Amino acid sequence: IGHRDTQAEGAGALFDLDTIARGDVINVRSGKATLTYRVVALRSIDKEGLPDSLFRRGGPHQLVVITCGGAYIPEAGGYQENVVAVADALDSVTV
């Protein structure tokens, strides 16, 4: 989970999350290893509707990336949705 943007700092690390597409590759560095994932789903979900399944600890290895999205309405608390990307782990690991 990370910021899309802030008023004080501008664009955050996940600002462009909604521009990725199914099939895109995401590389995550962890120490000396690079873990590779392929995006299998991208969707916008109402902030109150994030399913518990996104936060599961068991099952196949997945990467779930979540940031704010949808309409920004300051008087309603800011962004009204979350952008969620789900990516499956690929077999390759680079060290």
Tab-separated table of C-alpha atoms in Angstrom:
chain	number	residue	atom	x	y	z
A	1	ILE	CA	0.000	0.000	0.000
A	2	GLY	CA	1.396	3.416	-0.891
A	3	HIS	CA	0.472	7.001	-1.643
A	4	ARG	CA	-0.771	8.182	-5.011
A	5	ASP	CA	0.089	11.765	-4.151
A	6	THR	CA	0.040	14.340	-1.384
A	7	GLN	CA	-0.608	18.049	-1.452
A	8	ALA	CA	2.755	18.754	0.183
A	9	GLU	CA	4.926	16.391	-1.875
A	10	GLY	CA	3.080	15.921	-5.180
A	11	ALA	CA	3.158	12.588	-7.026
A	12	GLY	CA	3.928	9.572	-4.849
A	13	ALA	CA	5.473	6.190	-5.602
A	14	LEU	CA	2.181	4.750	-6.869
A	15	PHE	CA	0.915	7.797	-8.785
A	16	ASP	CA	0.755	5.931	-12.119
A	17	LEU	CA	-0.581	2.607	-10.816
A	18	ASP	CA	-3.784	3.011	-12.825
A	19	THR	CA	-1.774	3.125	-16.083
A	20	ILE	CA	-0.472	-0.446	-15.882
A	21	ALA	CA	-2.312	-3.197	-17.734
A	22	ARG	CA	-2.972	-6.894	-17.455
A	23	GLY	CA	0.142	-8.727	-18.627
A	24	ASP	CA	2.579	-6.018	-17.544
A	25	VAL	CA	5.577	-7.117	-15.472
A	26	ILE	CA	6.432	-5.700	-12.042
A	27	ASN	CA	9.910	-6.246	-10.595
A	28	VAL	CA	10.431	-5.952	-6.850
A	29	ARG	CA	13.905	-5.800	-5.333
A	30	SER	CA	14.355	-7.546	-2.018
A	31	GLY	CA	17.927	-7.427	-0.806
A	32	LYS	CA	20.026	-8.809	-3.653
A	33	ALA	CA	17.093	-10.644	-5.252
A	34	THR	CA	14.643	-9.297	-7.817
A	35	LEU	CA	11.198	-10.900	-7.692
A	36	THR	CA	9.161	-10.809	-10.909
A	37	TYR	CA	5.362	-10.652	-11.134
A	38	ARG	CA	2.864	-10.468	-14.011
A	39	VAL	CA	-0.260	-8.307	-13.557
A	40	VAL	CA	-3.417	-10.418	-13.748
A	41	ALA	CA	-5.977	-7.819	-12.620
A	42	LEU	CA	-6.352	-4.068	-12.205
A	43	ARG	CA	-9.505	-2.575	-10.774
A	44	SER	CA	-10.960	0.324	-8.834
A	45	ILE	CA	-12.828	-0.548	-5.670
A	46	ASP	CA	-14.852	1.691	-3.353
A	47	LYS	CA	-12.750	2.476	-0.270
A	48	GLU	CA	-15.251	0.710	1.956
A	49	GLY	CA	-15.336	-2.362	-0.302
A	50	LEU	CA	-11.800	-3.773	-0.241
A	51	PRO	CA	-12.276	-7.548	0.081
A	52	ASP	CA	-10.459	-9.446	2.831
A	53	SER	CA	-9.088	-11.803	0.158
A	54	LEU	CA	-6.635	-9.074	-0.896
A	55	PHE	CA	-4.932	-9.414	2.483
A	56	ARG	CA	-4.717	-13.217	2.674
A	57	ARG	CA	-1.565	-14.891	3.983
A	58	GLY	CA	-2.033	-18.366	2.484
A	59	GLY	CA	-2.286	-19.682	-1.058
A	60	PRO	CA	-0.181	-18.996	-4.121
A	61	HIS	CA	2.383	-16.182	-3.928
A	62	GLN	CA	0.912	-12.905	-5.242
A	63	LEU	CA	1.743	-9.236	-5.142
A	64	VAL	CA	-1.163	-6.900	-4.343
A	65	VAL	CA	-0.505	-3.177	-4.832
A	66	ILE	CA	-3.056	-0.692	-3.494
A	67	THR	CA	-3.254	3.099	-3.760
A	68	CYS	CA	-5.924	5.795	-3.805
A	69	GLY	CA	-7.948	6.512	-6.921
A	70	GLY	CA	-11.245	7.645	-8.316
A	71	ALA	CA	-12.613	11.094	-7.710
A	72	TYR	CA	-10.791	13.351	-5.262
A	73	ILE	CA	-13.396	15.106	-3.115
A	74	PRO	CA	-11.755	16.968	-0.206
A	75	GLU	CA	-14.996	17.488	1.707
A	76	ALA	CA	-15.698	13.723	1.506
A	77	GLY	CA	-12.284	12.714	2.848
A	78	GLY	CA	-10.193	12.719	-0.332
A	79	TYR	CA	-10.034	9.943	-2.927
A	80	GLN	CA	-13.205	7.869	-3.012
A	81	GLU	CA	-11.764	4.609	-4.371
A	82	ASN	CA	-8.698	2.414	-4.249
A	83	VAL	CA	-6.810	1.271	-7.344
A	84	VAL	CA	-5.801	-2.367	-6.864
A	85	ALA	CA	-3.305	-4.302	-8.989
A	86	VAL	CA	-2.946	-8.050	-8.454
A	87	ALA	CA	0.094	-9.808	-9.903
A	88	ASP	CA	1.119	-13.469	-9.901
A	89	ALA	CA	4.693	-14.475	-9.129
A	90	LEU	CA	6.769	-15.674	-12.063
A	91	ASP	CA	9.388	-18.383	-11.675
A	92	SER	CA	12.387	-16.169	-12.311
A	93	VAL	CA	14.427	-14.666	-9.501
A	94	THR	CA	17.579	-12.680	-10.265
A	95	VAL	CA	20.278	-12.419	-7.602
